[in-house]
């Protein structure tokens, strides 16, 4: 089955009871048993729920993986991966990443004796010098949030395999429409399904997909033991969102390209971060591992003025100033004060998250309206 068919049919079957084309929302916490253990495959909805199971099969299908797991949020999915580790273990992570992931790593897991190295991975060869006998996980976001750095997944996977370290890729920005990390050798692919997979800014959800049975069993144990699972209603919404992922992504990419080019030629703008530019440092890797360049665009204004950046985001009318990304509607964010505020100023500025940085999640509206909106806001 090809990708555009998998989004609609992958892992799905018609409902056995009445032939419903969409899996029903099984709004139940528990299931009748004829005798202890005598049930139809479902005991308790923290462990399994038929609507969630349909979604988990869809996650696995679109990521070309064997096993999918759904979580109550993207961070809950990352949390489950970190619970594979033991005190004393070390993690090597991209230095540009979602602020909430950084906060979970440094404020929650460092306390339990896990050490994190945040490094630039634009040259994957950098990773090797940080690997020790204690390294158990390499954590990659690509494109990174919000600087749009591109990391070579295949090169990371070669290094991870050489040293028997797990490679996890946060595929939130790209989605499997653009890149499929498991095919490039990653062990775990993670999503904030809140974003493009859900696609309509109406649900918080996380996902993991893996190929290895033992890894799937360990993660599934953690999923049930820790209990950060989504409910059936949210599972239904994300399943519905995935059915249009390919058509939405195509438009996100088209609009993203028009906006990136518009901003690039603007006299008030210093720099635009978008992997589709031939001048992007890892454009060639983006071209090889991604099908297109996505709908996320970041930029800084000339003079790096905080107040001016705030004025721009306040003036936008079609773009909504809000946290999050990946919905059908365009959003604008100011990472330094919003999504990445939990990263200390000196740290975030090292990676380029300066006070004038604005991040756009380009939606699927008519692109002319988006350009007009940027024109009136930037001046
Ligand atoms: O918000 P949640 O569903 O828990 O997902 C966390 C997360 C993980 N990984 C990436 C790359 C993300 O972008 C996010 C969430 N990001 C935002 C809310 C944001 O506006 O960047």
Coordinates of C-alpha atoms and ligand atoms in Angstrom, one line a residue:
X1 CA 0.0 0.0 0.0
X2 CA 1.3 3.5 -0.9
X3 CA 1.5 6.3 1.7
X4 CA -1.6 8.2 0.4
X5 CA -3.7 5.0 0.8
X6 CA -2.1 4.1 4.2
X7 CA -3.3 7.3 5.7
X8 CA -6.8 6.3 5.0
X9 CA -6.8 2.5 5.2
X10 CA -3.5 1.6 7.0
X11 CA -4.1 -1.0 9.7
X12 CA -7.9 -0.3 9.5
X13 CA -10.8 -2.7 9.1
X14 CA -14.5 -2.1 9.1
X15 CA -16.2 -2.5 12.5
X16 CA -17.1 -6.1 13.1
X17 CA -20.4 -5.4 14.8
X18 CA -22.2 -3.2 12.3
X19 CA -19.7 -2.6 9.5
X20 CA -19.2 1.0 10.6
X21 CA -16.6 2.5 8.2
X22 CA -15.0 4.6 10.9
X23 CA -14.0 2.8 14.1
X24 CA -16.6 3.6 16.7
X25 CA -15.6 5.6 19.8
X26 CA -15.6 2.9 22.4
X27 CA -16.3 5.2 25.3
X28 CA -15.8 2.6 28.0
X29 CA -13.2 2.1 30.8
X30 CA -13.8 -1.6 31.2
X31 CA -15.1 -4.8 29.4
X32 CA -17.4 -7.6 30.6
X33 CA -15.7 -10.9 31.4
X34 CA -17.6 -14.2 31.5
X35 CA -15.1 -15.7 33.9
X36 CA -11.9 -14.1 35.2
X37 CA -9.8 -13.6 32.1
X38 CA -12.7 -14.6 29.8
X39 CA -12.9 -11.5 27.6
X40 CA -12.8 -10.5 23.9
X41 CA -9.2 -9.2 24.0
X42 CA -10.0 -6.1 26.1
X43 CA -9.9 -5.9 29.9
X44 CA -9.4 -2.3 30.9
X45 CA -9.0 0.8 28.7
X46 CA -5.7 2.0 30.2
X47 CA -4.2 -1.2 28.8
X48 CA -6.2 -1.4 25.5
X49 CA -9.1 0.2 23.9
X50 CA -10.5 -0.7 20.4
X51 CA -10.6 3.0 19.2
X52 CA -7.0 3.6 20.5
X53 CA -5.9 0.3 19.0
X54 CA -7.2 1.3 15.5
X55 CA -5.2 4.6 15.9
X56 CA -2.1 2.7 17.0
X57 CA -2.3 0.5 13.9
X58 CA -2.6 3.6 11.8
X59 CA 0.5 5.2 13.5
X60 CA 2.5 2.0 12.7
X61 CA 1.2 1.9 9.1
X62 CA 2.1 5.5 8.1
X63 CA 5.5 5.3 9.7
X64 CA 6.3 1.9 8.0
X65 CA 6.7 0.3 11.5
X66 CA 5.5 -2.8 13.2
X67 CA 4.1 -1.4 16.4
X68 CA 2.4 1.9 17.3
X69 CA 1.7 3.3 20.7
X70 CA -0.5 6.2 21.6
X71 CA 0.1 8.5 24.5
X72 CA -1.8 11.4 26.2
X73 CA 0.6 14.0 24.8
X74 CA 3.9 14.2 22.8
X75 CA 5.7 14.8 26.1
X76 CA 4.1 11.6 27.6
X77 CA 5.5 9.7 24.6
X78 CA 9.0 11.1 25.2
X79 CA 8.6 10.4 28.9
X80 CA 7.9 6.7 28.0
X81 CA 11.1 6.5 26.0
X82 CA 13.2 8.0 28.8
X83 CA 11.7 5.4 31.2
X84 CA 13.6 2.8 29.2
X85 CA 16.8 4.3 30.8
X86 CA 18.5 3.7 34.2
X87 CA 20.2 6.1 36.5
X88 CA 23.8 6.7 35.3
X89 CA 22.8 6.4 31.6
X90 CA 23.6 9.2 29.2
X91 CA 21.6 10.7 26.3
X92 CA 23.0 12.7 23.4
X93 CA 20.4 15.2 22.1
X94 CA 20.1 17.8 19.5
X95 CA 20.8 21.2 21.0
X96 CA 17.9 22.8 19.2
X97 CA 14.7 21.1 20.2
X98 CA 11.2 21.8 21.6
X99 CA 11.5 23.7 24.9
X100 CA 9.2 21.2 26.7
X101 CA 11.5 18.3 25.7
X102 CA 14.5 20.2 27.0
X103 CA 12.5 20.9 30.2
X104 CA 11.6 17.2 30.6
X105 CA 15.2 16.1 30.1
X106 CA 16.8 18.7 32.4
X107 CA 14.2 19.4 35.1
X108 CA 12.8 15.9 35.5
X109 CA 15.2 13.2 34.3
X110 CA 18.6 14.8 35.3
X111 CA 17.2 14.5 38.9
X112 CA 17.0 10.8 38.4
X113 CA 20.7 10.5 37.5
X114 CA 20.4 10.6 33.7
X115 CA 23.0 12.9 31.9
X116 CA 22.1 14.8 28.8
X117 CA 24.6 16.2 26.2
X118 CA 23.0 18.8 24.0
X119 CA 25.1 19.1 20.9
X120 CA 24.9 20.4 17.3
X121 CA 24.2 17.4 15.0
X122 CA 24.2 19.3 11.7
X123 CA 27.4 17.4 11.2
X124 CA 26.4 13.9 12.5
X125 CA 30.1 13.1 12.9
X126 CA 30.0 15.3 16.0
X127 CA 28.0 12.7 17.9
X128 CA 30.7 10.1 18.2
X129 CA 33.0 12.1 20.5
X130 CA 30.2 12.2 23.1
X131 CA 29.5 8.5 23.1
X132 CA 30.7 6.6 26.1
X133 CA 29.9 3.2 27.6
X134 CA 27.1 4.9 29.4
X135 CA 25.4 6.3 26.3
X136 CA 22.1 4.6 25.7
X137 CA 20.0 7.0 23.6
X138 CA 20.5 9.5 20.8
X139 CA 17.6 12.0 20.6
X140 CA 17.1 13.7 17.3
X141 CA 14.6 16.3 16.1
X142 CA 14.7 17.1 12.4
X143 CA 13.8 19.6 11.2
X144 CA 14.6 21.1 14.6
X145 CA 12.1 23.3 16.5
X146 CA 12.4 26.3 15.9
X147 CA 15.7 26.7 13.9
X148 CA 14.8 24.3 11.2
X149 CA 18.2 22.5 11.3
X150 CA 18.3 19.3 9.4
X151 CA 20.0 16.2 10.8
X152 CA 21.1 13.3 8.7
X153 CA 19.0 10.4 10.1
X154 CA 20.8 7.7 8.2
X155 CA 24.3 9.0 9.4
X156 CA 23.0 9.1 13.0
X157 CA 21.6 5.6 12.6
X158 CA 25.0 4.3 11.4
X159 CA 26.7 5.8 14.5
X160 CA 24.0 4.5 16.8
X161 CA 24.2 1.0 15.4
X162 CA 28.0 1.0 15.6
X163 CA 27.8 1.7 19.3
X164 CA 24.6 -0.3 20.1
X165 CA 22.8 2.9 21.2
X166 CA 19.1 3.5 20.5
X167 CA 18.2 6.2 18.0
X168 CA 14.9 8.1 18.5
X169 CA 13.7 10.7 16.1
X170 CA 11.0 13.2 16.9
X171 CA 9.3 13.4 13.5
X172 CA 6.7 16.0 14.6
X173 CA 7.8 18.7 12.1
X174 CA 8.3 16.5 9.1
X175 CA 5.5 13.9 9.6
X176 CA 5.8 10.5 7.7
X177 CA 4.5 12.3 4.6
X178 CA 7.9 13.9 4.3
X179 CA 10.3 11.4 6.0
X180 CA 10.1 8.0 7.5
X181 CA 12.9 7.7 10.1
X182 CA 12.5 3.9 10.7
X183 CA 13.3 3.3 7.0
X184 CA 16.5 5.3 7.6
X185 CA 17.5 3.1 10.5
X186 CA 16.0 4.8 13.6
X187 CA 14.8 2.5 16.4
X188 CA 12.0 4.8 17.6
X189 CA 10.0 7.4 15.9
X190 CA 8.1 9.9 18.1
X191 CA 5.3 12.4 17.4
X192 CA 3.5 15.1 19.0
X193 CA 0.3 14.0 17.3
X194 CA -1.2 17.2 18.6
X195 CA 0.4 18.8 15.5
X196 CA 0.2 17.6 11.9
X197 CA -1.1 14.1 12.5
X198 CA -4.2 15.5 14.4
X199 CA -4.0 18.5 12.1
X200 CA -6.9 20.5 13.4
X201 CA -5.6 22.0 16.7
X202 CA -8.3 20.2 18.7
X203 CA -6.5 17.5 20.6
X204 CA -3.3 16.8 22.6
X205 CA -1.7 13.4 21.8
X206 CA 1.6 11.6 21.4
X207 CA 2.8 8.6 19.4
X208 CA 5.7 6.2 19.3
X209 CA 6.4 3.7 16.5
X210 CA 9.0 0.9 16.5
X211 CA 9.9 -2.2 14.6
X212 CA 11.5 -4.3 17.3
X213 CA 9.2 -6.6 19.2
X214 CA 11.1 -6.5 22.4
X215 CA 11.3 -2.7 22.4
X216 CA 7.6 -2.5 21.6
X217 CA 6.9 -4.8 24.6
X218 CA 9.0 -2.7 26.9
X219 CA 7.3 0.5 25.8
X220 CA 3.9 -1.0 25.9
X221 CA 4.6 -2.1 29.5
X222 CA 5.6 1.5 30.4
X223 CA 2.5 2.8 28.6
X224 CA 0.3 0.6 30.7
X225 CA 2.3 0.9 34.0
X226 CA 2.6 4.7 33.9
X227 CA -0.9 5.1 32.3
X228 CA -0.4 8.3 30.2
X229 CA -2.9 7.1 27.5
X230 CA -5.3 9.1 25.3
X231 CA -9.0 8.5 25.6
X232 CA -11.2 7.0 22.8
X233 CA -12.6 10.4 21.7
X234 CA -9.2 11.9 21.1
X235 CA -8.0 8.7 19.4
X236 CA -11.0 9.0 17.0
X237 CA -10.1 12.6 16.2
X238 CA -6.5 11.9 15.4
X239 CA -7.5 8.9 13.3
X240 CA -9.8 11.2 11.4
X241 CA -7.0 13.8 11.1
X242 CA -4.5 11.2 9.6
X243 CA -6.9 10.4 6.8
X244 CA -6.2 13.8 5.2
X245 CA -2.5 14.1 6.3
X246 CA -1.2 13.7 2.8
X247 CA -3.4 16.4 1.2
X248 CA -2.9 18.8 4.1
X249 CA 0.9 18.3 4.0
X250 CA 1.1 18.9 0.3
X251 CA -0.6 22.3 0.8
X252 CA 1.4 23.1 3.9
X253 CA 4.6 22.6 1.8
X254 CA 3.3 24.7 -1.1
X255 CA 2.3 27.6 1.1
X256 CA 5.4 27.3 3.2
X257 CA 7.6 27.7 0.1
X258 CA 5.7 30.8 -1.0
X259 CA 6.0 32.4 2.4
X260 CA 9.7 31.5 2.9
X261 CA 10.5 33.1 -0.5
X262 CA 8.4 36.2 0.3
X263 CA 10.1 36.7 3.6
X264 CA 13.6 36.0 2.1
X265 CA 13.3 39.0 -0.2
X266 CA 11.8 41.4 2.5
X267 CA 14.0 44.4 3.3
X268 CA 13.1 44.3 7.0
X269 CA 14.1 40.7 7.5
X270 CA 17.6 39.6 8.4
X271 CA 17.4 35.8 7.9
X272 CA 14.8 33.2 7.0
X273 CA 15.2 29.6 8.3
X274 CA 13.6 27.1 5.9
X275 CA 15.3 23.9 4.6
X276 CA 14.1 24.4 1.0
X277 CA 16.6 27.2 0.4
X278 CA 19.7 26.0 -1.5
X279 CA 21.7 28.1 0.9
X280 CA 20.4 26.2 3.9
X281 CA 23.5 24.4 5.4
X282 CA 21.9 21.0 5.1
X283 CA 19.7 21.5 2.1
X284 CA 21.2 18.5 0.3
X285 CA 20.4 16.2 3.3
X286 CA 16.9 17.7 3.4
X287 CA 16.5 17.0 -0.3
X288 CA 17.6 13.4 0.2
X289 CA 15.7 12.4 3.3
X290 CA 12.6 14.5 2.9
X291 CA 10.0 14.5 0.1
X292 CA 9.5 18.3 0.4
X293 CA 10.4 21.0 2.9
X294 CA 7.3 21.3 5.2
X295 CA 5.2 24.2 6.4
X296 CA 7.4 25.6 9.2
X297 CA 9.3 28.8 8.6
X298 CA 11.3 30.8 11.1
X299 CA 12.8 34.3 10.6
X300 CA 14.5 37.1 12.4
X301 CA 14.0 40.8 11.8
X302 CA 16.9 43.2 11.1
X303 CA 18.3 44.7 14.3
X304 CA 17.1 41.8 16.5
X305 CA 14.7 43.9 18.3
X306 CA 12.4 42.2 20.9
X307 CA 9.7 44.9 20.8
X308 CA 9.6 44.9 17.0
X309 CA 9.1 41.2 16.9
X310 CA 6.3 41.4 19.5
X311 CA 4.6 44.2 17.5
X312 CA 4.7 42.0 14.3
X313 CA 3.1 39.0 16.0
X314 CA 0.5 41.2 17.7
X315 CA -0.5 42.8 14.3
X316 CA -1.1 39.5 12.5
X317 CA -4.8 38.8 11.8
X318 CA -5.0 35.7 9.6
X319 CA -2.0 34.1 11.5
X320 CA -3.1 33.5 15.1
X321 CA -0.5 34.2 17.8
X322 CA -0.5 30.9 19.7
X323 CA 1.6 28.0 20.9
X324 CA 1.6 24.9 18.8
X325 CA 1.8 24.2 15.1
X326 CA 0.6 21.8 12.4
X327 CA -3.1 22.7 12.3
X328 CA -5.0 23.7 9.1
X329 CA -4.9 27.3 10.4
X330 CA -1.7 29.4 10.3
X331 CA -0.1 30.2 13.6
X332 CA 2.7 32.5 14.6
X333 CA 4.8 32.1 17.7
X334 CA 7.6 34.0 19.5
X335 CA 9.8 31.1 20.7
X336 CA 11.9 33.1 23.2
X337 CA 8.9 34.1 25.2
X338 CA 6.6 31.2 24.4
X339 CA 7.5 27.6 23.3
X340 CA 11.2 27.9 24.3
X341 CA 11.0 30.1 27.4
X342 CA 12.0 27.2 29.5
X343 CA 15.5 27.1 27.9
X344 CA 17.9 29.6 29.6
X345 CA 18.5 32.7 27.5
X346 CA 22.3 32.0 27.1
X347 CA 21.5 28.4 26.0
X348 CA 18.8 29.3 23.5
X349 CA 20.7 32.2 22.0
X350 CA 23.6 29.8 21.3
X351 CA 21.4 27.9 18.9
X352 CA 19.9 31.1 17.3
X353 CA 16.7 31.4 19.4
X354 CA 17.1 35.1 19.8
X355 CA 14.6 37.7 20.9
X356 CA 13.5 38.7 17.4
X357 CA 12.9 35.2 16.2
X358 CA 9.4 34.5 14.9
X359 CA 8.2 31.0 14.0
X360 CA 5.4 30.5 11.5
X361 CA 3.3 27.4 11.2
X362 CA 2.0 28.0 7.7
X363 CA -1.5 26.6 7.4
X364 CA -3.5 25.6 4.3
X365 CA -5.5 28.9 3.8
X366 CA -5.2 30.8 0.5
X367 CA -1.6 31.8 0.4
X368 CA -2.4 35.3 -1.0
X369 CA -4.2 36.1 2.3
X370 CA -1.3 34.9 4.3
X371 CA 1.1 37.1 2.3
X372 CA -1.2 40.1 2.7
X373 CA -1.3 39.5 6.4
X374 CA 2.5 39.3 6.7
X375 CA 2.8 42.5 4.5
X376 CA 0.5 44.5 6.8
X377 CA 2.2 43.2 10.0
X378 CA 5.8 43.6 9.0
X379 CA 5.3 46.8 7.0
Ligands
LIG1 O1 2.6 19.3 23.2 P1 2.8 17.8 23.2 O2 1.8 17.1 22.4 O3 3.1 17.2 24.5 O4 4.2 17.6 22.3 C1 5.4 18.1 22.7 C2 6.3 18.3 21.5 C3 7.3 17.4 21.2 N1 8.1 17.5 20.1 C4 8.0 18.6 19.3 C5 8.9 18.8 18.1 C6 7.0 19.6 19.6 O5 7.0 20.7 18.8 C7 6.2 19.5 20.7 C8 5.2 20.5 21.1 N2 5.5 21.8 20.5 C9 4.8 22.9 20.7 C10 3.7 23.0 21.6 C11 5.2 24.1 20.0 O6 4.5 25.1 19.8 O7 6.4 24.0 19.5

